[in-house]
PDB file of C-alpha atoms in Angstrom:
ATOM      1  CA  MET Y  38     170.835 104.728 111.129  1.00 83.00           C
ATOM      2  CA  ARG Y  39     172.924 106.390 108.433  1.00 88.00           C
ATOM      3  CA  ILE Y  40     176.715 106.742 108.712  1.00 90.00           C
ATOM      4  CA  GLY Y  41     176.723 110.130 110.305  1.00 90.00           C
ATOM      5  CA  GLU Y  42     174.234 109.055 112.973  1.00 89.00           C
ATOM      6  CA  LEU Y  43     176.243 105.840 113.595  1.00 89.00           C
ATOM      7  CA  ALA Y  44     179.413 107.844 113.976  1.00 90.00           C
ATOM      8  CA  GLY Y  45     177.847 110.325 116.271  1.00 90.00           C
ATOM      9  CA  VAL Y  46     176.380 107.583 118.541  1.00 87.00           C
ATOM     10  CA  ALA Y  47     179.841 105.845 118.861  1.00 88.00           C
ATOM     11  CA  GLY Y  48     181.688 109.156 119.296  1.00 87.00           C
ATOM     12  CA  VAL Y  49     183.918 108.761 116.051  1.00 91.00           C
ATOM     13  CA  THR Y  50     183.913 110.530 112.634  1.00 92.00           C
ATOM     14  CA  PRO Y  51     182.237 109.153 109.446  1.00 92.00           C
ATOM     15  CA  ARG Y  52     185.755 108.994 107.940  1.00 94.00           C
ATOM     16  CA  ALA Y  53     186.863 106.634 110.670  1.00 93.00           C
ATOM     17  CA  VAL Y  54     183.849 104.429 109.972  1.00 93.00           C
ATOM     18  CA  ARG Y  55     184.583 104.379 106.213  1.00 93.00           C
ATOM     19  CA  HIS Y  56     188.271 103.505 107.066  1.00 93.00           C
ATOM     20  CA  TYR Y  57     187.178 100.701 109.248  1.00 92.00           C
ATOM     21  CA  HIS Y  58     185.014  99.461 106.388  1.00 92.00           C
ATOM     22  CA  ARG Y  59     188.104  99.592 103.867  1.00 92.00           C
ATOM     23  CA  ILE Y  60     190.337  97.514 106.066  1.00 91.00           C
ATOM     24  CA  GLY Y  61     187.645  94.991 107.099  1.00 88.00           C
ATOM     25  CA  LEU Y  62     187.430  95.859 110.697  1.00 89.00           C
ATOM     26  CA  LEU Y  63     183.789  96.804 110.568  1.00 90.00           C
ATOM     27  CA  PRO Y  64     181.522  94.824 108.186  1.00 88.00           C
ATOM     28  CA  GLU Y  65     179.663  97.089 105.711  1.00 88.00           C
ATOM     29  CA  PRO Y  66     175.928  96.905 106.050  1.00 87.00           C
ATOM     30  CA  PRO Y  67     173.679  96.432 103.101  1.00 82.00           C
ATOM     31  CA  ARG Y  68     172.610  99.395 101.222  1.00 83.00           C
ATOM     32  CA  HIS Y  69     169.152 100.780 100.457  1.00 80.00           C
ATOM     33  CA  PRO Y  70     167.993 101.094  96.840  1.00 82.00           C
ATOM     34  CA  ASN Y  71     168.855 104.720  97.084  1.00 80.00           C
ATOM     35  CA  GLY Y  72     172.426 103.754  97.820  1.00 79.00           C
ATOM     36  CA  TYR Y  73     172.625 104.803 101.442  1.00 82.00           C
ATOM     37  CA  ARG Y  74     174.024 102.319 104.055  1.00 83.00           C
ATOM     38  CA  SER Y  75     171.690 101.346 106.777  1.00 87.00           C
ATOM     39  CA  TYR Y  76     173.335 100.755 110.208  1.00 88.00           C
ATOM     40  CA  SER Y  77     171.791  98.644 113.074  1.00 87.00           C
ATOM     41  CA  LEU Y  78     172.280  98.943 116.834  1.00 84.00           C
ATOM     42  CA  ARG Y  79     174.583  95.981 116.592  1.00 83.00           C
ATOM     43  CA  ASP Y  80     176.883  98.004 114.235  1.00 86.00           C
ATOM     44  CA  ALA Y  81     176.869 100.856 116.927  1.00 87.00           C
ATOM     45  CA  VAL Y  82     177.863  98.360 119.652  1.00 83.00           C
ATOM     46  CA  GLU Y  83     180.700  97.018 117.514  1.00 85.00           C
ATOM     47  CA  LEU Y  84     181.860 100.340 116.552  1.00 88.00           C
ATOM     48  CA  ALA Y  85     181.910 101.615 120.167  1.00 87.00           C
ATOM     49  CA  ARG Y  86     183.977  98.629 121.199  1.00 85.00           C
ATOM     50  CA  ILE Y  87     186.478  99.316 118.432  1.00 88.00           C
ATOM     51  CA  ARG Y  88     186.785 102.907 119.797  1.00 88.00           C
ATOM     52  CA  ARG Y  89     187.326 101.619 123.284  1.00 84.00           C
ATOM     53  CA  LEU Y  90     189.993  99.342 122.202  1.00 84.00           C
ATOM     54  CA  VAL Y  91     191.796 101.840 120.106  1.00 87.00           C
ATOM     55  CA  GLU Y  92     191.664 104.267 123.146  1.00 85.00           C
ATOM     56  CA  LEU Y  93     193.407 101.695 125.248  1.00 81.00           C
ATOM     57  CA  GLY Y  94     196.274 101.752 122.733  1.00 83.00           C
ATOM     58  CA  LEU Y  95     195.681  98.728 120.704  1.00 83.00           C
ATOM     59  CA  SER Y  96     196.632  98.925 117.001  1.00 87.00           C
ATOM     60  CA  LEU Y  97     193.831  98.232 114.328  1.00 90.00           C
ATOM     61  CA  ASP Y  98     195.515  94.801 113.655  1.00 88.00           C
ATOM     62  CA  GLU Y  99     195.196  94.036 117.406  1.00 84.00           C
ATOM     63  CA  VAL Y 100     191.690  95.188 117.461  1.00 86.00           C
ATOM     64  CA  ARG Y 101     190.893  92.965 114.485  1.00 85.00           C
ATOM     65  CA  ASP Y 102     192.370  89.971 116.437  1.00 80.00           C
ATOM     66  CA  VAL Y 103     190.268  90.742 119.492  1.00 78.00           C
ATOM     67  CA  ILE Y 104     187.067  91.006 117.546  1.00 77.00           C
ATOM     68  CA  VAL Y 105     187.762  87.747 115.695  1.00 73.00           C
ATOM     69  CA  ASP Y 106     188.183  85.964 119.034  1.00 65.00           C
ATOM     70  CA  ASP Y 107     184.618  85.742 120.419  1.00 56.00           C
ATOM     71  CA  ALA Y 108     185.939  83.945 123.599  1.00 51.00           C
ATOM     72  CA  GLY Y 109     187.807  86.972 124.673  1.00 55.00           C
ATOM     73  CA  ARG Y 110     191.021  84.970 125.460  1.00 55.00           C
ATOM     74  CA  GLU Y 111     192.988  86.895 122.811  1.00 63.00           C
ATOM     75  CA  LEU Y 112     191.798  90.287 124.332  1.00 68.00           C
ATOM     76  CA  ALA Y 113     193.127  89.217 127.789  1.00 75.00           C
ATOM     77  CA  GLU Y 114     196.473  88.389 126.168  1.00 75.00           C
ATOM     78  CA  VAL Y 115     196.614  91.575 124.163  1.00 69.00           C
ATOM     79  CA  LEU Y 116     195.741  93.601 127.136  1.00 76.00           C
ATOM     80  CA  ALA Y 117     198.440  92.069 129.300  1.00 81.00           C
ATOM     81  CA  GLU Y 118     201.017  92.755 126.556  1.00 77.00           C
ATOM     82  CA  LEU Y 119     199.806  96.416 126.154  1.00 76.00           C
ATOM     83  CA  ASP Y 120     199.942  96.797 129.955  1.00 84.00           C
ATOM     84  CA  ALA Y 121     203.594  95.525 129.944  1.00 85.00           C
ATOM     85  CA  ASP Y 122     204.383  97.919 127.254  1.00 78.00           C
ATOM     86  CA  LEU Y 123     202.864 100.851 128.980  1.00 82.00           C
ATOM     87  CA  ALA Y 124     204.820 100.041 132.164  1.00 88.00           C
ATOM     88  CA  ARG Y 125     208.022 100.041 130.120  1.00 86.00           C
ATOM     89  CA  GLN Y 126     207.076 103.371 128.751  1.00 84.00           C
ATOM     90  CA  GLU Y 127     206.180 104.717 132.116  1.00 90.00           C
ATOM     91  CA  GLU Y 128     209.487 103.744 133.458  1.00 90.00           C
ATOM     92  CA  ALA Y 129     211.375 105.311 130.492  1.00 84.00           C
ATOM     93  CA  ILE Y 130     209.550 108.425 131.021  1.00 87.00           C
ATOM     94  CA  ARG Y 131     210.380 108.317 134.752  1.00 90.00           C
ATOM     95  CA  GLN Y 132     214.098 107.975 133.852  1.00 84.00           C
ATOM     96  CA  ARG Y 133     213.859 110.842 131.377  1.00 82.00           C
ATOM     97  CA  ARG Y 134     212.311 113.102 133.897  1.00 87.00           C
ATOM     98  CA  ALA Y 135     214.951 112.321 136.465  1.00 84.00           C
ATOM     99  CA  ARG Y 136     217.487 113.078 133.985  1.00 77.00           C
ATOM    100  CA  LEU Y 137     215.767 116.345 133.085  1.00 82.00           C
ATOM    101  CA  ALA Y 138     215.675 117.328 136.757  1.00 84.00           C
ATOM    102  CA  GLN Y 139     219.326 116.703 137.057  1.00 77.00           C
ATOM    103  CA  LEU Y 140     219.997 118.905 134.130  1.00 76.00           C
ATOM    104  CA  LEU Y 141     217.784 121.663 135.510  1.00 82.00           C
ATOM    105  CA  ARG Y 142     219.721 121.586 138.865  1.00 79.00           C
ATOM    106  CA  GLN Y 143     222.920 121.929 136.962  1.00 69.00           C
ATOM    107  CA  VAL Y 144     221.526 125.063 135.516  1.00 74.00           C
ATOM    108  CA  GLU Y 145     220.254 126.407 138.797  1.00 76.00           C
ATOM    109  CA  GLU Y 146     223.618 125.576 140.490  1.00 70.00           C
ATOM    110  CA  GLY Y 147     226.082 126.638 137.858  1.00 64.00           C
ATOM    111  CA  GLY Y 148     224.076 128.979 135.565  1.00 67.00           C
ATOM    112  CA  ARG Y 149     224.680 126.799 132.423  1.00 68.00           C
ATOM    113  CA  LEU Y 150     225.231 123.425 131.054  1.00 67.00           C
ATOM    114  CA  PRO Y 151     228.566 122.021 129.762  1.00 65.00           C
ATOM    115  CA  ALA Y 152     228.790 122.168 126.001  1.00 70.00           C
ATOM    116  CA  GLN Y 153     228.421 118.320 125.808  1.00 67.00           C
ATOM    117  CA  ALA Y 154     225.217 118.143 127.629  1.00 67.00           C
ATOM    118  CA  PRO Y 155     223.265 115.986 128.087  1.00 77.00           C
ATOM    119  CA  VAL Y 156     225.485 113.068 129.061  1.00 75.00           C
ATOM    120  CA  SER Y 157     225.165 110.276 131.553  1.00 76.00           C
ATOM    121  CA  PRO Y 158     225.366 110.974 135.352  1.00 76.00           C
ATOM    122  CA  ALA Y 159     228.781 109.266 135.471  1.00 76.00           C
ATOM    123  CA  LEU Y 160     230.247 111.500 132.636  1.00 79.00           C
ATOM    124  CA  ASN Y 161     228.426 114.511 134.130  1.00 78.00           C
ATOM    125  CA  THR Y 162     230.346 113.896 137.418  1.00 79.00           C
ATOM    126  CA  LEU Y 163     233.590 113.774 135.727  1.00 82.00           C
ATOM    127  CA  PHE Y 164     233.038 116.825 133.680  1.00 83.00           C
ATOM    128  CA  ASP Y 165     232.076 118.809 136.820  1.00 81.00           C
ATOM    129  CA  GLU Y 166     235.320 117.675 138.447  1.00 84.00           C
ATOM    130  CA  MET Y 167     237.266 118.731 135.241  1.00 86.00           C
ATOM    131  CA  ALA Y 168     235.678 122.105 135.510  1.00 85.00           C
ATOM    132  CA  ARG Y 169     236.652 122.531 139.186  1.00 86.00           C
ATOM    133  CA  VAL Y 170     240.166 121.473 138.474  1.00 88.00           C
ATOM    134  CA  SER Y 171     240.476 123.670 135.387  1.00 89.00           C
ATOM    135  CA  ALA Y 172     239.154 126.691 137.473  1.00 89.00           C
ATOM    136  CA  ARG Y 173     242.120 126.349 139.780  1.00 89.00           C
ATOM    137  CA  LEU Y 174     244.758 126.370 137.014  1.00 87.00           C
ATOM    138  CA  PRO Y 175     246.406 129.500 135.722  1.00 87.00           C
ATOM    139  CA  GLY Y 176     245.508 130.437 132.285  1.00 87.00           C
ATOM    140  CA  PRO Y 177     243.060 128.966 129.882  1.00 91.00           C
ATOM    141  CA  GLU Y 178     242.085 125.208 129.836  1.00 92.00           C
ATOM    142  CA  PRO Y 179     244.205 122.976 127.729  1.00 94.00           C
ATOM    143  CA  ALA Y 180     242.470 122.411 124.312  1.00 94.00           C
ATOM    144  CA  MET Y 181     243.158 118.758 124.752  1.00 94.00           C
ATOM    145  CA  ALA Y 182     240.911 118.609 127.783  1.00 92.00           C
ATOM    146  CA  ALA Y 183     237.928 120.004 125.818  1.00 90.00           C
ATOM    147  CA  LYS Y 184     238.737 117.462 122.973  1.00 90.00           C
ATOM    148  CA  GLU Y 185     238.762 114.672 125.579  1.00 88.00           C
ATOM    149  CA  ARG Y 186     235.273 115.645 126.711  1.00 87.00           C
ATOM    150  CA  GLU Y 187     233.904 115.632 123.185  1.00 86.00           C
ATOM    151  CA  LEU Y 188     235.502 112.187 122.635  1.00 83.00           C
ATOM    152  CA  LEU Y 189     234.155 110.747 125.870  1.00 82.00           C
ATOM    153  CA  ALA Y 190     230.591 111.947 125.041  1.00 81.00           C
ATOM    154  CA  LEU Y 191     230.967 110.502 121.544  1.00 80.00           C
ATOM    155  CA  LEU Y 192     232.150 107.090 122.649  1.00 76.00           C
ATOM    156  CA  GLU Y 193     229.372 106.875 125.315  1.00 75.00           C
ATOM    157  CA  THR Y 194     226.740 107.750 122.882  1.00 73.00           C
ATOM    158  CA  ALA Y 195     227.861 105.759 119.853  1.00 66.00           C
ATOM    159  CA  PRO Y 196     230.803 103.366 120.767  1.00 63.00           C
ATOM    160  CA  PRO Y 197     232.557 101.924 117.702  1.00 60.00           C
ATOM    161  CA  ASP Y 198     231.654  98.320 116.741  1.00 57.00           C
ATOM    162  CA  GLY Y 199     233.492  95.919 118.760  1.00 53.00           C
ATOM    163  CA  ALA Y 200     234.384  98.399 121.511  1.00 55.00           C
ATOM    164  CA  ASP Y 201     234.799  97.208 124.977  1.00 53.00           C
ATOM    165  CA  HIS Y 202     232.191  99.092 127.066  1.00 55.00           C
ATOM    166  CA  GLY Y 203     233.923  98.602 130.230  1.00 63.00           C
ATOM    167  CA  TRP Y 204     236.262 101.566 129.678  1.00 64.00           C
ATOM    168  CA  LEU Y 205     233.925 104.167 131.317  1.00 65.00           C
ATOM    169  CA  ASP Y 206     233.185 102.104 134.458  1.00 68.00           C
ATOM    170  CA  GLY Y 207     237.012 101.640 134.899  1.00 68.00           C
ATOM    171  CA  LEU Y 208     237.651 105.325 134.115  1.00 70.00           C
ATOM    172  CA  MET Y 209     235.070 106.468 136.716  1.00 67.00           C
ATOM    173  CA  GLY Y 210     236.241 103.896 139.200  1.00 65.00           C
ATOM    174  CA  ALA Y 211     239.850 105.081 138.883  1.00 67.00           C
ATOM    175  CA  LEU Y 212     238.907 108.823 139.242  1.00 66.00           C
ATOM    176  CA  GLY Y 213     236.611 108.146 142.149  1.00 60.00           C
ATOM    177  CA  SER Y 214     239.165 106.415 144.093  1.00 62.00           C
ATOM    178  CA  ASP Y 215     241.921 109.008 143.452  1.00 69.00           C
ATOM    179  CA  PRO Y 216     240.876 112.738 144.135  1.00 67.00           C
ATOM    180  CA  GLU Y 217     244.153 113.762 142.330  1.00 84.00           C
ATOM    181  CA  ALA Y 218     243.528 111.720 139.197  1.00 85.00           C
ATOM    182  CA  VAL Y 219     241.775 114.547 137.304  1.00 87.00           C
ATOM    183  CA  ALA Y 220     244.540 116.963 138.302  1.00 88.00           C
ATOM    184  CA  ARG Y 221     247.215 114.725 136.883  1.00 89.00           C
ATOM    185  CA  ALA Y 222     245.145 114.193 133.732  1.00 90.00           C
ATOM    186  CA  TYR Y 223     245.335 117.997 133.322  1.00 92.00           C
ATOM    187  CA  GLU Y 224     249.113 117.697 133.327  1.00 93.00           C
ATOM    188  CA  VAL Y 225     248.952 115.214 130.465  1.00 94.00           C
ATOM    189  CA  TYR Y 226     246.536 117.471 128.526  1.00 95.00           C
ATOM    190  CA  ALA Y 227     249.010 120.361 128.969  1.00 95.00           C
ATOM    191  CA  ARG Y 228     251.757 118.136 127.477  1.00 96.00           C
ATOM    192  CA  PHE Y 229     249.578 117.348 124.401  1.00 96.00           C
ATOM    193  CA  ASP Y 230     248.796 121.117 123.839  1.00 96.00           C
ATOM    194  CA  GLU Y 231     252.750 121.770 123.857  1.00 95.00           C
ATOM    195  CA  LEU Y 232     252.824 119.287 120.853  1.00 96.00           C
ATOM    196  CA  ALA Y 233     250.241 121.171 118.845  1.00 94.00           C
ATOM    197  CA  GLN Y 234     252.799 122.814 116.601  1.00 94.00           C
ATOM    198  CA  ALA Y 235     255.744 120.443 117.254  1.00 95.00           C
ATOM    199  CA  PRO Y 236     257.329 118.067 114.621  1.00 94.00           C
ATOM    200  CA  GLU Y 237     256.829 114.307 115.071  1.00 92.00           C
ATOM    201  CA  ASP Y 238     260.487 113.762 116.134  1.00 92.00           C
ATOM    202  CA  ASP Y 239     260.304 116.309 118.846  1.00 94.00           C
ATOM    203  CA  PRO Y 240     261.650 114.666 122.130  1.00 93.00           C
ATOM    204  CA  ARG Y 241     258.547 115.650 124.025  1.00 95.00           C
ATOM    205  CA  VAL Y 242     256.671 113.116 121.953  1.00 96.00           C
ATOM    206  CA  GLU Y 243     258.162 110.182 123.807  1.00 95.00           C
ATOM    207  CA  ALA Y 244     257.843 111.865 127.197  1.00 96.00           C
ATOM    208  CA  THR Y 245     254.262 112.562 126.625  1.00 96.00           C
ATOM    209  CA  ALA Y 246     253.550 108.989 125.567  1.00 95.00           C
ATOM    210  CA  ARG Y 247     255.120 107.771 128.843  1.00 95.00           C
ATOM    211  CA  ALA Y 248     252.976 110.329 130.802  1.00 94.00           C
ATOM    212  CA  VAL Y 249     249.916 108.846 129.301  1.00 91.00           C
ATOM    213  CA  VAL Y 250     250.908 105.253 130.407  1.00 88.00           C
ATOM    214  CA  ASP Y 251     251.992 106.536 133.806  1.00 88.00           C
ATOM    215  CA  PHE Y 252     248.629 108.167 134.289  1.00 86.00           C
ATOM    216  CA  LEU Y 253     246.449 105.238 133.239  1.00 81.00           C
ATOM    217  CA  PRO Y 254     245.372 103.039 136.348  1.00 74.00           C
ATOM    218  CA  PRO Y 255     246.068  99.368 135.885  1.00 70.00           C
ATOM    219  CA  GLN Y 256     242.311  98.348 136.161  1.00 66.00           C
ATOM    220  CA  LEU Y 257     241.585 100.550 133.012  1.00 69.00           C
ATOM    221  CA  ILE Y 258     244.509  99.410 130.804  1.00 67.00           C
ATOM    222  CA  GLU Y 259     242.838  96.015 129.860  1.00 64.00           C
ATOM    223  CA  HIS Y 260     239.891  97.982 128.368  1.00 62.00           C
ATOM    224  CA  LEU Y 261     242.077 100.233 126.290  1.00 64.00           C
ATOM    225  CA  VAL Y 262     244.908  98.182 124.827  1.00 63.00           C
ATOM    226  CA  PRO Y 263     244.276  96.840 121.447  1.00 59.00           C
ATOM    227  CA  THR Y 264     245.544  93.467 120.055  1.00 54.00           C
ATOM    228  CA  ASP Y 265     249.112  93.189 119.035  1.00 55.00           C
ATOM    229  CA  GLU Y 266     248.096  93.221 115.326  1.00 57.00           C
ATOM    230  CA  TRP Y 267     246.246  96.619 115.700  1.00 57.00           C
ATOM    231  CA  GLU Y 268     248.028  99.576 113.897  1.00 63.00           C
ATOM    232  CA  PRO Y 269     246.419 103.127 113.893  1.00 58.00           C
ATOM    233  CA  GLU Y 270     247.441 103.640 110.217  1.00 57.00           C
ATOM    234  CA  THR Y 271     245.661 100.505 108.989  1.00 59.00           C
ATOM    235  CA  ALA Y 272     242.803 100.292 111.466  1.00 58.00           C
ATOM    236  CA  GLY Y 273     240.395 102.524 109.346  1.00 59.00           C
ATOM    237  CA  GLY Y 274     236.983 103.863 110.272  1.00 70.00           C
ATOM    238  CA  PHE Y 275     236.791 105.555 113.746  1.00 74.00           C
ATOM    239  CA  ALA Y 276     240.559 105.108 114.557  1.00 76.00           C
ATOM    240  CA  THR Y 277     241.524 106.743 111.410  1.00 80.00           C
ATOM    241  CA  ALA Y 278     239.258 109.774 112.023  1.00 83.00           C
ATOM    242  CA  LEU Y 279     240.474 110.005 115.596  1.00 83.00           C
ATOM    243  CA  PHE Y 280     244.267 110.219 114.547  1.00 85.00           C
ATOM    244  CA  ALA Y 281     243.443 112.612 111.733  1.00 86.00           C
ATOM    245  CA  ASP Y 282     241.913 115.036 114.239  1.00 89.00           C
ATOM    246  CA  LEU Y 283     245.193 115.170 116.158  1.00 92.00           C
ATOM    247  CA  ALA Y 284     248.262 117.201 115.334  1.00 94.00           C
ATOM    248  CA  PRO Y 285     251.123 115.079 113.919  1.00 94.00           C
ATOM    249  CA  ALA Y 286     253.175 115.093 117.050  1.00 96.00           C
ATOM    250  CA  GLN Y 287     250.100 114.515 119.190  1.00 95.00           C
ATOM    251  CA  ALA Y 288     249.191 111.575 117.164  1.00 93.00           C
ATOM    252  CA  ALA Y 289     252.765 110.243 117.420  1.00 94.00           C
ATOM    253  CA  ALA Y 290     252.413 110.440 121.207  1.00 95.00           C
ATOM    254  CA  VAL Y 291     249.298 108.347 121.181  1.00 91.00           C
ATOM    255  CA  ARG Y 292     250.905 105.811 118.988  1.00 90.00           C
ATOM    256  CA  GLY Y 293     253.829 105.638 121.311  1.00 91.00           C
ATOM    257  CA  ALA Y 294     251.535 105.195 124.410  1.00 90.00           C
ATOM    258  CA  ILE Y 295     249.757 102.305 122.529  1.00 86.00           C
ATOM    259  CA  ARG Y 296     252.949 100.598 121.815  1.00 86.00           C
ATOM    260  CA  LEU Y 297     254.169 101.036 125.434  1.00 87.00           C
ATOM    261  CA  LEU Y 298     250.794  99.664 126.708  1.00 83.00           C
ATOM    262  CA  GLN Y 299     251.050  96.593 124.314  1.00 79.00           C
ATOM    263  CA  GLU Y 300     254.630  95.875 125.755  1.00 79.00           C
ATOM    264  CA  ARG Y 301     253.298  96.124 129.205  1.00 73.00           C
ATOM    265  CA  VAL Y 302     250.489  93.630 128.858  1.00 66.00           C
ATOM    266  CA  ARG Y 303     252.537  91.071 126.864  1.00 66.00           C
TER     267      ARG Y 303
END
């Protein structure tokens, strides 16, 4: 058989056959005096086996390992690993489809998704409650509430190095056990909005810092309080960017809340 005939029998392309020759996966047969390769039935059998293994999902390197081991023991091991990998992919796809179904239900029920979507079910529940509370308030939603949602979505997706990941569990536990917690949070957001144009020495700065501390549930404080040596001005990285995104008086209120929390846990 010539290469085209071999490829047709095995159901592959001549280009694939040449590639298998180049990488040493399929031995190259002797050539006739006219330069043409001459393939035997054994070549067709081996090529068909290569195709079947590739279709199972094995890489070409794994196929080579299987072919080298005539006893077939390597094939069993590779197939077991492949099956486990496919099971992991299947579970990942199942979870993704469940998440997509949840998002589609949100669209059906509310007509649209929140600006931060998609987020975890836990954050989605929190954002839904924030929307309900905001809808009951007079006037527009505090700008700090929208900023808070952006920050929570960011921290959940890419928490800073060394961050304590228990903050979200603590937050959701606190909000879930107290139906009025989100409403109280909106009172704090409104205080921060009032500081947007205020100077750092405005007396409302200290009151806002104390309001933050009073709002935080005890089970959440341990996840949020930095070490005694931590200072926003010298922390660098994420902390610097976070404080730079706040108005001066708002940043002063956050620094004041951190100092009060540090004093509380000493």
